Tab-separated table of C-alpha atoms and ligand atoms in Angstrom:
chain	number	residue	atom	x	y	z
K	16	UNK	CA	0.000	0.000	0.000
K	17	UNK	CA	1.361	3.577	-1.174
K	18	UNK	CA	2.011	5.928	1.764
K	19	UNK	CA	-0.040	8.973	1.809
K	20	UNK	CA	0.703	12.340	-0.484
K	21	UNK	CA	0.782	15.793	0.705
K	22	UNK	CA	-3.273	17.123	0.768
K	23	UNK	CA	-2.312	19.462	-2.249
K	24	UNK	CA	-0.574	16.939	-4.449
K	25	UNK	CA	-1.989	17.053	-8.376
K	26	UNK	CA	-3.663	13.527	-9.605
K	27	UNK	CA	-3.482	13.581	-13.393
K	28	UNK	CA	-3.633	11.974	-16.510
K	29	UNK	CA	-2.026	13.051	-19.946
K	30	UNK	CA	-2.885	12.660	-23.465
K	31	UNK	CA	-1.345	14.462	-26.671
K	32	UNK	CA	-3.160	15.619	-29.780
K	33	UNK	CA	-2.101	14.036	-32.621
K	34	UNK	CA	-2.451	10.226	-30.416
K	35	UNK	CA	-5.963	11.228	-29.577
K	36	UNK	CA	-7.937	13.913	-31.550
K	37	UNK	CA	-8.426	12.372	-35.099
K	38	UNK	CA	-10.583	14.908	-37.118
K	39	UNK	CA	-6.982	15.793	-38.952
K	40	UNK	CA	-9.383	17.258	-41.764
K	41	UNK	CA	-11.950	19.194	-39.456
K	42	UNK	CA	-12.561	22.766	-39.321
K	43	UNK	CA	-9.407	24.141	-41.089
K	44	UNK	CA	-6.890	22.050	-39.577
K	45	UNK	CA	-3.874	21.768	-41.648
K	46	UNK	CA	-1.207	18.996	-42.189
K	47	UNK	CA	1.679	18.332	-39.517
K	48	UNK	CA	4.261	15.565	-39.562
K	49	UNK	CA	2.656	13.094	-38.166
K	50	UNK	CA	0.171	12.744	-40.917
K	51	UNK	CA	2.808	12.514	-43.337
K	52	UNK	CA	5.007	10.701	-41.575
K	53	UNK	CA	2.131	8.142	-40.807
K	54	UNK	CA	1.243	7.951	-44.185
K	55	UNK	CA	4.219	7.214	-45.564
K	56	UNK	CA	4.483	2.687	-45.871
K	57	UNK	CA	6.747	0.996	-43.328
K	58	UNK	CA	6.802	4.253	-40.796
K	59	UNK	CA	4.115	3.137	-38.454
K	60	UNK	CA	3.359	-0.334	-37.440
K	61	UNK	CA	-0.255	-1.931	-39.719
K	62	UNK	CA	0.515	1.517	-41.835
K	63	UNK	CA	-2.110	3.084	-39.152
K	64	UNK	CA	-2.504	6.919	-39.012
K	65	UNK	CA	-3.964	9.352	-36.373
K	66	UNK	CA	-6.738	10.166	-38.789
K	67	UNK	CA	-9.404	8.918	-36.203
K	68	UNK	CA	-7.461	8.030	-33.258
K	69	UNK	CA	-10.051	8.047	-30.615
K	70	UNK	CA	-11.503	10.481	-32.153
K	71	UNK	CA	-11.361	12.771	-29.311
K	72	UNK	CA	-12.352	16.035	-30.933
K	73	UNK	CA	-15.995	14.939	-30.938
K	74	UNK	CA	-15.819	12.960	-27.776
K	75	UNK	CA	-14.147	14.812	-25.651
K	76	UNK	CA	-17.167	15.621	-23.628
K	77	UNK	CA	-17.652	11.670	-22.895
K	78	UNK	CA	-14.063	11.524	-22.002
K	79	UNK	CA	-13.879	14.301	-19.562
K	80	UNK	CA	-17.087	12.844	-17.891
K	81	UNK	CA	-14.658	9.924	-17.315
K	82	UNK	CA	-12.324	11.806	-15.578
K	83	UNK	CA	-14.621	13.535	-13.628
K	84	UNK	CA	-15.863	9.796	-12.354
K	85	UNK	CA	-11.901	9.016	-11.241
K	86	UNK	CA	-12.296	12.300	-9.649
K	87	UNK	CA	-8.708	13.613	-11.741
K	88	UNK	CA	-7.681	16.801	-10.524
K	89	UNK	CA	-5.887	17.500	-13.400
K	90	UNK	CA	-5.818	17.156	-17.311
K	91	UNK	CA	-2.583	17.217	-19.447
K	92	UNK	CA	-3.529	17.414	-23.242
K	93	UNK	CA	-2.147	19.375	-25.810
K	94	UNK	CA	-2.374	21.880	-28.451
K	95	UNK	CA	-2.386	20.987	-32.239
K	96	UNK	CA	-0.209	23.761	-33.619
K	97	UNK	CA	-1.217	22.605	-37.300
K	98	UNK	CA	-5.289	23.170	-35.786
K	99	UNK	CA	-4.338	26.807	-34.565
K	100	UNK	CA	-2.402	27.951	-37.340
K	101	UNK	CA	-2.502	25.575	-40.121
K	102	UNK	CA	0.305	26.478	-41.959
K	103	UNK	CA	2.580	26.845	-38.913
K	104	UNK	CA	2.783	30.751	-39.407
K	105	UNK	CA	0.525	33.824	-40.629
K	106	UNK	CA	-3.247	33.727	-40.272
K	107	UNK	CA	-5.021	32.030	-37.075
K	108	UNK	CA	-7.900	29.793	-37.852
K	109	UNK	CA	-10.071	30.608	-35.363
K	110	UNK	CA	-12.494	27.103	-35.702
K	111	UNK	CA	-9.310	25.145	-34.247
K	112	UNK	CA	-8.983	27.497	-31.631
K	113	UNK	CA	-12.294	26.931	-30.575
K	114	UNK	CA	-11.967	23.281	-29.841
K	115	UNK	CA	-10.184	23.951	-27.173
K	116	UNK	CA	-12.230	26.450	-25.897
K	117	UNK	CA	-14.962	23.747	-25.555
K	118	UNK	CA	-12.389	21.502	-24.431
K	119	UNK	CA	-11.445	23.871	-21.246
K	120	UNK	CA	-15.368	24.851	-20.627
K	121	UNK	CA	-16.068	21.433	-20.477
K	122	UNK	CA	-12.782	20.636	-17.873
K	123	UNK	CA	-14.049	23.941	-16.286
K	124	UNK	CA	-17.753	22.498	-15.506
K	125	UNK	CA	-16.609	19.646	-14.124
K	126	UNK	CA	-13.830	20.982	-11.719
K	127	UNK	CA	-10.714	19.678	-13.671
K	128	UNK	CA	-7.495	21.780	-14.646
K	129	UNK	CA	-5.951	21.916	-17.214
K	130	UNK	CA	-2.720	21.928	-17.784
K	131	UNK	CA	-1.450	22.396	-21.283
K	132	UNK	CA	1.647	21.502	-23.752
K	133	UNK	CA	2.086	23.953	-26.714
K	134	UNK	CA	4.008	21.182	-28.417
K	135	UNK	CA	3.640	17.185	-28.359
K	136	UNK	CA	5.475	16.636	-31.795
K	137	UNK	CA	2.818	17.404	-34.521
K	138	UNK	CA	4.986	20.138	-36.418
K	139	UNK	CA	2.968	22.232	-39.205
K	140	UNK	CA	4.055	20.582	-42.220
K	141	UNK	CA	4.723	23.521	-44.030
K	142	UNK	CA	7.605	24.452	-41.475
K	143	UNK	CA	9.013	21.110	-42.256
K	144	UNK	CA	9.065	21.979	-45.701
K	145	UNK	CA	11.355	24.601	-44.969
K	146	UNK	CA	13.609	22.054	-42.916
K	147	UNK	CA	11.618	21.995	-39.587
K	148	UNK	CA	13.657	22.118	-36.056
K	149	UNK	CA	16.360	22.173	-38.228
K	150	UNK	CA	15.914	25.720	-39.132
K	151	UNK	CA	16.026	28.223	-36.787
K	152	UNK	CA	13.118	30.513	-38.104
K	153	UNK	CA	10.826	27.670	-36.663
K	154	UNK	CA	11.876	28.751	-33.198
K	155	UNK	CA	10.189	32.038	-33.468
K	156	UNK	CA	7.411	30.566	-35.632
K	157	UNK	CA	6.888	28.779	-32.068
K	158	UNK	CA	7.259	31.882	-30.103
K	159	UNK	CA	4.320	33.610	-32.325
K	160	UNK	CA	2.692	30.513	-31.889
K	161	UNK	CA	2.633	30.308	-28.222
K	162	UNK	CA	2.160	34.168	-27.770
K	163	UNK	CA	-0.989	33.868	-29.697
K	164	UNK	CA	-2.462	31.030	-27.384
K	165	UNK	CA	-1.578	32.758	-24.491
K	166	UNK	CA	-3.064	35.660	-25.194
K	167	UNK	CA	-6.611	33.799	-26.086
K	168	UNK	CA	-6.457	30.880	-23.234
K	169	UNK	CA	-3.766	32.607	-20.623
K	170	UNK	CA	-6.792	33.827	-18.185
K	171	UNK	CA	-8.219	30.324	-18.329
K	172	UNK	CA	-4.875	27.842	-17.961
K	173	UNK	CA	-2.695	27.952	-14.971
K	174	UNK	CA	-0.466	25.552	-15.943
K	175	UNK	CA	1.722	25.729	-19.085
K	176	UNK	CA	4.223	23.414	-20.951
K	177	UNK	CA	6.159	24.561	-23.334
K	178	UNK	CA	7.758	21.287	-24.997
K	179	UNK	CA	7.105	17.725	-24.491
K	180	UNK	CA	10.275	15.655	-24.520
K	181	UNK	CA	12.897	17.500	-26.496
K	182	UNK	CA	14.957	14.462	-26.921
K	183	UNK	CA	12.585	12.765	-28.528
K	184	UNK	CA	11.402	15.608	-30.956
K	185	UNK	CA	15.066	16.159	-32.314
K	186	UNK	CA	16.555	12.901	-32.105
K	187	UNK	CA	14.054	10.350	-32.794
K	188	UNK	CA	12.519	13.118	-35.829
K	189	UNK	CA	15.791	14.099	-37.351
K	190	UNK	CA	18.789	11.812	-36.108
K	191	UNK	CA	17.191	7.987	-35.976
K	192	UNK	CA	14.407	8.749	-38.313
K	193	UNK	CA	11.962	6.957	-35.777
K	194	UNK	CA	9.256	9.336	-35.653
K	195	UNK	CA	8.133	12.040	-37.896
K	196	UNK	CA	9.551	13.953	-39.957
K	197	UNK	CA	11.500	10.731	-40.258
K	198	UNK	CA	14.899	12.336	-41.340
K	199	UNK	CA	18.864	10.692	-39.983
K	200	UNK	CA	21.508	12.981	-39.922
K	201	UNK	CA	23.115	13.168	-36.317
K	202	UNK	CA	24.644	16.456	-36.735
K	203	UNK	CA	20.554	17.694	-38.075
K	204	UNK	CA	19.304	16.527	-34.874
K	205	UNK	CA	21.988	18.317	-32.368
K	206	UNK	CA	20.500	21.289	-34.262
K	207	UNK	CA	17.073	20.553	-34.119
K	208	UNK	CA	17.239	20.358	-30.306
K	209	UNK	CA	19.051	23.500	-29.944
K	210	UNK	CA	16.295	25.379	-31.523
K	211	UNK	CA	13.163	23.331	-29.858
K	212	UNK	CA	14.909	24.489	-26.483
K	213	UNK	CA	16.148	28.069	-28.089
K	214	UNK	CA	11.876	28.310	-28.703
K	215	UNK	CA	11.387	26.870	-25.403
K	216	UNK	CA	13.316	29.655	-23.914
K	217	UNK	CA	11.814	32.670	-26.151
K	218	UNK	CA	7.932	31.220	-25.312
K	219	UNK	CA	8.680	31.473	-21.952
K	220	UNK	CA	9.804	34.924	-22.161
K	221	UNK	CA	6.811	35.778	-23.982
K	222	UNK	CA	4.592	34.327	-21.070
K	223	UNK	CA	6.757	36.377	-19.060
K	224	UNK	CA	6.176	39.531	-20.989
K	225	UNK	CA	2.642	39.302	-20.810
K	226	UNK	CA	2.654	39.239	-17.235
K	227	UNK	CA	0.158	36.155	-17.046
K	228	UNK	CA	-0.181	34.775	-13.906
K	229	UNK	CA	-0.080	31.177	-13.903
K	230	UNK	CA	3.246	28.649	-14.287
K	231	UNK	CA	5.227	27.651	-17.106
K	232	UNK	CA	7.941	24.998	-17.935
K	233	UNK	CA	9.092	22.208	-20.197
K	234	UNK	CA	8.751	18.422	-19.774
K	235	UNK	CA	11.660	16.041	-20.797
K	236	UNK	CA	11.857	12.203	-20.856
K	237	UNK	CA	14.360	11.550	-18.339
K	238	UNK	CA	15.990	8.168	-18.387
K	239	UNK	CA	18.983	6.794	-15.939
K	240	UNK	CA	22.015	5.164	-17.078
K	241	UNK	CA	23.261	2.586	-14.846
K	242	UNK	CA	26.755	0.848	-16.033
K	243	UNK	CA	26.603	-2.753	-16.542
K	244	UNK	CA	29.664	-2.977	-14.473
K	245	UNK	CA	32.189	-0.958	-12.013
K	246	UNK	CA	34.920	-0.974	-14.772
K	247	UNK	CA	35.421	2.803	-15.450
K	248	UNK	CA	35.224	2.302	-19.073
K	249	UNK	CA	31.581	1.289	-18.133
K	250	UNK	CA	30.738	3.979	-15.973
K	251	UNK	CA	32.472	7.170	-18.581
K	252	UNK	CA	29.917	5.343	-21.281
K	253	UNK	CA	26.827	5.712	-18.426
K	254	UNK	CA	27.620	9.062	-18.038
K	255	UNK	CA	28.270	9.842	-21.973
K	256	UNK	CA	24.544	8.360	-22.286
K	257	UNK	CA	23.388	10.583	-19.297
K	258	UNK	CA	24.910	13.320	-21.171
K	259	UNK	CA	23.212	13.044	-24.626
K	260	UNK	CA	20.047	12.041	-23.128
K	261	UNK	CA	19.728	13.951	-20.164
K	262	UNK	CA	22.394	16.655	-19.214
K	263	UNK	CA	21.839	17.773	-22.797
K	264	UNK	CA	18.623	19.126	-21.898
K	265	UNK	CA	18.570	19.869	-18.129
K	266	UNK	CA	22.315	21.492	-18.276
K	267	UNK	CA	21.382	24.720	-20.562
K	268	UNK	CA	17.685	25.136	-19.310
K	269	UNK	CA	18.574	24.982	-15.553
K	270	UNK	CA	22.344	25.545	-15.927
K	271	UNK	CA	22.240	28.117	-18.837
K	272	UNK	CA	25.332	25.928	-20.424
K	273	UNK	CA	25.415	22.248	-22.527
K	274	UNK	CA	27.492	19.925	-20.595
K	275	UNK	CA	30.861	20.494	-21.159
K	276	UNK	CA	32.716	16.588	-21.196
K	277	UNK	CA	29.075	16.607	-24.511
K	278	UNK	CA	30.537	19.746	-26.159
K	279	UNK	CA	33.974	18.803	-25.967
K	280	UNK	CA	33.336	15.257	-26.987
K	281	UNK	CA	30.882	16.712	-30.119
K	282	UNK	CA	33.074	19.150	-30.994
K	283	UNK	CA	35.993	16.776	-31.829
K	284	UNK	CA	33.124	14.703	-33.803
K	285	UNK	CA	32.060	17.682	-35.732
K	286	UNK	CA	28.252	18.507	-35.073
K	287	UNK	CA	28.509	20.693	-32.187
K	288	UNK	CA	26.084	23.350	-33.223
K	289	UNK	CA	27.091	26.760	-33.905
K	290	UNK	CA	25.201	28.838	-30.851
K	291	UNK	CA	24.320	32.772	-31.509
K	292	UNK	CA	25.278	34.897	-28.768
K	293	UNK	CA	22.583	34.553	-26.061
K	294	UNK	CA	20.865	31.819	-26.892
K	295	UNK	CA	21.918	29.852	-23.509
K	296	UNK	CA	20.329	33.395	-21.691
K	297	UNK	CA	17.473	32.727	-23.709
K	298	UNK	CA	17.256	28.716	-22.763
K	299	UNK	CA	18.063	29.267	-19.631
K	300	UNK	CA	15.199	31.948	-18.308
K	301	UNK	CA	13.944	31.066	-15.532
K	302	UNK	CA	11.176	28.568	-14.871
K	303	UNK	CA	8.107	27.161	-12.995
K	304	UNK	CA	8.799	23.356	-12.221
K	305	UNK	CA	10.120	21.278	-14.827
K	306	UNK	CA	8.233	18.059	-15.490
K	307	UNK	CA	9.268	14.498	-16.024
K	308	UNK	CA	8.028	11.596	-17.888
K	309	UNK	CA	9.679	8.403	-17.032
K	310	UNK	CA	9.263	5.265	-18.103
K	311	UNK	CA	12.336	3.043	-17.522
K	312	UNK	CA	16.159	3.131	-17.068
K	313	UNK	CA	19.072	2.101	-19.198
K	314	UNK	CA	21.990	-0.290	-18.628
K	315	UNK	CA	25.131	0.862	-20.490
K	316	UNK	CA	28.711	-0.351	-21.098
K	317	UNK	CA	31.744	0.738	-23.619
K	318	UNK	CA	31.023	-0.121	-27.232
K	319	UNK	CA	31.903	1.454	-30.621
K	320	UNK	CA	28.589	3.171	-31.914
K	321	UNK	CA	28.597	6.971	-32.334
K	322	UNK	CA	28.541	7.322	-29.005
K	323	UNK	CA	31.125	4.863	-27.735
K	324	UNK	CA	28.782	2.392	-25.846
K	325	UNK	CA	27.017	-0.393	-25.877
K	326	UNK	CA	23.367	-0.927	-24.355
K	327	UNK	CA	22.837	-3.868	-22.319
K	328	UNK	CA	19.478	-5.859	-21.916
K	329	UNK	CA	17.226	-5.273	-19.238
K	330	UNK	CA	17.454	-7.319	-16.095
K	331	UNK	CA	13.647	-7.293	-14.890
K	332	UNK	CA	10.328	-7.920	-16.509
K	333	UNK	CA	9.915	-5.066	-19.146
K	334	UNK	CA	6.735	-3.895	-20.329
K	335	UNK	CA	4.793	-4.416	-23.741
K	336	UNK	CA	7.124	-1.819	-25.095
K	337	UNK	CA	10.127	-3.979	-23.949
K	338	UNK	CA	11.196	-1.335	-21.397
K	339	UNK	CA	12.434	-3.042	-18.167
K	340	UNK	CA	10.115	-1.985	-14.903
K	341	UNK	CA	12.818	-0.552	-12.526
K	342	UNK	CA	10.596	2.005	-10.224
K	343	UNK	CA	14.034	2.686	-8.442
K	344	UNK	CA	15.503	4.626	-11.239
K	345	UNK	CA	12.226	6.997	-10.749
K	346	UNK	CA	13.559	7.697	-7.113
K	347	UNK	CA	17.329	8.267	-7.996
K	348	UNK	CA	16.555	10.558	-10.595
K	349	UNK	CA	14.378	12.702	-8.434
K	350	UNK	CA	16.750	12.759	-5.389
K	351	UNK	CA	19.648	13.287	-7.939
K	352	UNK	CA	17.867	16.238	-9.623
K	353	UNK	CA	17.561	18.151	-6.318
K	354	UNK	CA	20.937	17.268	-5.720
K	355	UNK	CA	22.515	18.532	-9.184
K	356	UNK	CA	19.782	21.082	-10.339
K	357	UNK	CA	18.463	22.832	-6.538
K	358	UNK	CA	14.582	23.136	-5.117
K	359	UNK	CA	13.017	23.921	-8.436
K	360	UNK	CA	9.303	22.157	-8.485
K	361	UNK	CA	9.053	18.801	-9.908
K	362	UNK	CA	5.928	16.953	-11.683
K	363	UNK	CA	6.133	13.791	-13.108
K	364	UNK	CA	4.186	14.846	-16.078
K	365	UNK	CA	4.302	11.539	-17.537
K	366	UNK	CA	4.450	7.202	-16.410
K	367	UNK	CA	2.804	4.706	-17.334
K	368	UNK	CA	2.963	1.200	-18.974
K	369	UNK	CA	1.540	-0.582	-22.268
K	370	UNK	CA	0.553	-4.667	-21.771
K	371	UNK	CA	-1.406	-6.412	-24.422
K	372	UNK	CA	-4.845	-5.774	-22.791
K	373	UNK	CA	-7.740	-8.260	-23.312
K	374	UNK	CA	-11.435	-6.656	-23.333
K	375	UNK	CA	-13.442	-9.726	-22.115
K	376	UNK	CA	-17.050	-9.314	-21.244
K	377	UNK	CA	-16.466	-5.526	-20.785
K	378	UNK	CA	-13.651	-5.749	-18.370
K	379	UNK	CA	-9.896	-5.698	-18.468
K	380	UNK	CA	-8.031	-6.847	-15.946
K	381	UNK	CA	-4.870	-5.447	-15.975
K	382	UNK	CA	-3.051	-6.350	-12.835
K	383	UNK	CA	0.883	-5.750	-14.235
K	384	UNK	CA	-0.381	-1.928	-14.779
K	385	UNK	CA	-1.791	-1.254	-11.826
K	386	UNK	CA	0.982	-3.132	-10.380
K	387	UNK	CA	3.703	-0.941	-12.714
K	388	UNK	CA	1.322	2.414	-11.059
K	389	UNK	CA	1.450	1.533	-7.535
K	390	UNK	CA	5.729	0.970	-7.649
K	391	UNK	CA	6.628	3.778	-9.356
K	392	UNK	CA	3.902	5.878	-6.565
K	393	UNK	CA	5.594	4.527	-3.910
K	394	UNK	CA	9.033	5.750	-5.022
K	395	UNK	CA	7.223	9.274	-5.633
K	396	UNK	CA	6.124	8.903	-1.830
K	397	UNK	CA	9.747	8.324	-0.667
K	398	UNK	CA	11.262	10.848	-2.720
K	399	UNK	CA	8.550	13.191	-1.005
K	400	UNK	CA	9.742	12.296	2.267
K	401	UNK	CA	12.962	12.540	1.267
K	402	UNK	CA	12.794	16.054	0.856
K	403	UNK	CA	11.860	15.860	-2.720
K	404	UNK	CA	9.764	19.162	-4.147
K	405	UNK	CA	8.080	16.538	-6.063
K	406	UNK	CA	4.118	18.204	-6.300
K	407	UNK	CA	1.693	16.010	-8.988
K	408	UNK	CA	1.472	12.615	-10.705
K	409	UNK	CA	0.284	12.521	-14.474
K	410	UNK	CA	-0.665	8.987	-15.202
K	411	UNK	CA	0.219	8.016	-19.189
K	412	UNK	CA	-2.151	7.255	-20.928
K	413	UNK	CA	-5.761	8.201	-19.836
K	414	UNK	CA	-6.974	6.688	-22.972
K	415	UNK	CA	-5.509	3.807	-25.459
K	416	UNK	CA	-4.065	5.528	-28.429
K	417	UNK	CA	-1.846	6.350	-31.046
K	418	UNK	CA	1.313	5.229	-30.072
K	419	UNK	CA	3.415	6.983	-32.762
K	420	UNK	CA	5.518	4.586	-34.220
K	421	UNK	CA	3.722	1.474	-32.652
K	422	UNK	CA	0.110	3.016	-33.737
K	423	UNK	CA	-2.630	1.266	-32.083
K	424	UNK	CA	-0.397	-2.055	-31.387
K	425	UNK	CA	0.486	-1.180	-28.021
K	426	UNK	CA	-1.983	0.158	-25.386
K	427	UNK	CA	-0.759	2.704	-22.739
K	428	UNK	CA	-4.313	3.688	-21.300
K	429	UNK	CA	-6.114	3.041	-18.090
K	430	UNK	CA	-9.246	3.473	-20.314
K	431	UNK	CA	-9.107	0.558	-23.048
K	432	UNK	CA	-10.639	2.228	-26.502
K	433	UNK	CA	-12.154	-0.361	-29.128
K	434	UNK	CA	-10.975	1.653	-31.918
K	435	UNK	CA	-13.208	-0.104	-34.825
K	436	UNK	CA	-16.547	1.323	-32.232
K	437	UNK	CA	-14.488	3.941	-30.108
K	438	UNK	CA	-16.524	2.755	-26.741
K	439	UNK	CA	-14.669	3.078	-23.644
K	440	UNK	CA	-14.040	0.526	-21.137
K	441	UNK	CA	-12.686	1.565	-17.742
K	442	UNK	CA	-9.585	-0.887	-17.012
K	443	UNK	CA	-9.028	-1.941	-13.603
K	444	UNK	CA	-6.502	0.350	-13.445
K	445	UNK	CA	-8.722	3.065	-14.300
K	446	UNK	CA	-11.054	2.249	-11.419
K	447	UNK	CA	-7.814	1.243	-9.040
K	448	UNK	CA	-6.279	4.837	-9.797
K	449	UNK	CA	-9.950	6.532	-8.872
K	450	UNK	CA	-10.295	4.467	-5.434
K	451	UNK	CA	-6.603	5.494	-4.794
K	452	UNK	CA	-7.754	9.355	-5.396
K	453	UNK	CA	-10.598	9.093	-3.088
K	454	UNK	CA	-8.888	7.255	-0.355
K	455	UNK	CA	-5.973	10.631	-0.466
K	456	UNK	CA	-8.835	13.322	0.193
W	526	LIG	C1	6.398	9.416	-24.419
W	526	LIG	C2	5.511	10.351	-25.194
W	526	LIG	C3	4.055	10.010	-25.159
W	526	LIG	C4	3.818	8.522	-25.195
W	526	LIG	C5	4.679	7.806	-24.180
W	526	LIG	C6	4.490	6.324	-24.147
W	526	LIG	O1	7.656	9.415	-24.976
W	526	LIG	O2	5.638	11.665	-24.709
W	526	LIG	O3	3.425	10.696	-26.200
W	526	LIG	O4	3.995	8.053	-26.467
W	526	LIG	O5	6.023	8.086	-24.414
């Protein structure tokens, strides 16, 4: 049984446009990576797209009626830039905006907050055209961008996220060519993620000169390196992992500098990006909280790929996703942040895990989530009485979606989706989390 949270801690769940909303041709909206990408054979897994999803956009009354049951404090969705402005730039389309103007009455009425991310990966396509994160014009794109929402939504959210995993967006979009837009070129990517945290920094600036009250920060995808041995040529290729992964991104937002062992070691490679004069002052403005999603760890050792390391198999039980269930990673990356980075406010803004769910007479029983939940809260708790300023929970997924590269072949919600009917089904997870709400009041 999980120890008891602080009164005011934040129960959540998160979703993310593109995995959810479907409607990709309603109302104005205009084309962003992801439909591309997903349309594009032997991207996505089945060749499935977001086109429907769970077709959220029309039942997002239904779904925040099942939030409202759980009794969620919070809601973590996010904004389609490509609904907003559907060319990435120039003229708002005011029908997209209004979604999610329903959207928030609707959390309004039934006592839920919102709390919002101005970017979960579904780039305009027309800024892609023009070569995406890669080119730094998109950074202010996103600055005009997020100005414009916060100046029609910033007296009704309190709760703000710039960017969702960083990483991801750059590394997995333009160096792997996992996700969307799909491109490989290491050097690209180093770039990309310079400008998605260069925008990250001028957005928040922009929140800052409009003098909205309210919080704002950025959410990365944090993931410990643990060397498979004490040999030190083990533990220098944990720590070059930590650095690409992690320092990369917490070093110059809470720093105000890249790591220096990464530069160094990037340079002498030849795709350290070329920084203007203050961008790090830019990256490095001050912020709310930062958020965390976290999912698993990583087990590391010397090896010869562009990074000089080798990854290692996991050592537990992993997860549908083959990530290995290590809830103790969770707890040394939140006492470790406090240790390297100070007292800033943390929120796990994202953890979860996808099993190959059976629906069965209506039900689901899915005791390795709830059990996957219930570890990784306990590790919150300790952390808490640690000393950790760790202050809300956002469980991934509320709903079983589209999980990017996977598409609808692995299922992350506490709310199973029959995507051929797109009825609900509460999991048992979904009415475990709710009785684990209540009991905290
Ligand atoms: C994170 C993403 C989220 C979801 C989970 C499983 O990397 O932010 O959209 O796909 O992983």
């Amino acid at each position: 049984m999980v120890q008891k949270f602080p009164k005011d801690f934040i129960w959540g769940t998160a979703t993310a446009s593109y995995q959810i909303e479907g409607a990709v041709d309603k109302d104005g909206r205009g084309e962003s990576i992801w439909d591309r990408f997903s349309r594009t054979p032997g991207k996505v897994v089945n060749g499935d797209t977001g086109d429907e999803a769970c077709d959220h956009y029309h039942r997002y009354e239904e779904d925040v009626q099942i939030m409202k049951d759980m009794g969620i404090d919070s809601y973590r969705f996010s904004i389609a830039w490509p609904r907003v402005f559907p060319t990435g730039k120039g003229k708002p389309n005011p029908k997209g905006l209004d979604f999610y103007q329903r959207l928030l009455d609707e959390l309004e009425e039934n006592g839920i907050s919102p709390s919002v991310t101005l970017y979960h990966w579904d780039l305009p396509q027309v800024l892609q055209d023009d070569g995406g994160w890669v080119n730094r014009d998109t950074a202010y794109y996103f600055r005009d961008y997020a100005y414009y929402i916060f100046s029609k939504l910033g007296d009704r959210v309190q709760f703000w996220i710039t960017h969702n995993e960083p990483w991801c967006a750059a590394y997995l979009g333009y160096g792997n060519g996992e996700h969307a837009p799909g491109l490989k070129n290491f050097k690209d990517s180093l770039l990309a993620a310079h400008h998605i945290l260069y925008s990250h920094g001028l957005a928040v600036q922009s929140f800052r000169d409009e003098g909205l009250e309210g919080q704002i920060g950025i959410t990365l995808n944090l993931t410990p390196q643990y060397p498979v041995s004490d040999k030190p040529e083990d533990i220098e290729a944990a720590k070059r992992v930590d650095g690409f992964n992690n320092r990369w991104y917490l070093d110059p937002v809470l720093r105000g500098e890249y790591p220096h062992d990464m530069v160094e070691a990037f340079t002498a490679q030849g795709v350290m990006p070329k920084l203007l004069g203050g961008d790090l002052e830019t990256i490095s403005v001050p912020i709310d909280f930062l958020g965390i999603n976290f999912y698993s760890r990583g087990i590391v050792g010397y090896g010869d790929n562009e990074l000089g390391v080798k990854h290692y198999p996991p050592e537990n039980p992993v997860t549908h996703m083959g990530w290995e269930v290590y809830p103790q990673a969770l707890y040394d990356l939140l006492v470790r942040l406090v240790q390297d980075y100070g007292e800033i406010p943390l929120y796990i803004t994202e953890n979860g895990a996808a099993y190959p769910d059976k629906l069965v007479n209506g039900e689901v029983h899915d005791k390795e989530r709830i059990s996957y939940i219930e570890q990784h809260m306990k590790v919150c708790a300790d952390a808490i009485a640690a000393g950790v300023p760790l202050k809300g929970y956002y469980l991934w997924s509320l709903l079983d979606n589209f999980e990017w590269a996977f598409g609808y072949d692995r299922r992350f919600g506490i709310v199973y989706v029959d995507f051929k009917t797109q009825k609900r089904y509460l999991k048992d997870s979904a009415k475990w989390y709710g009785q684990f709400i209540a009991k905290q009041r």
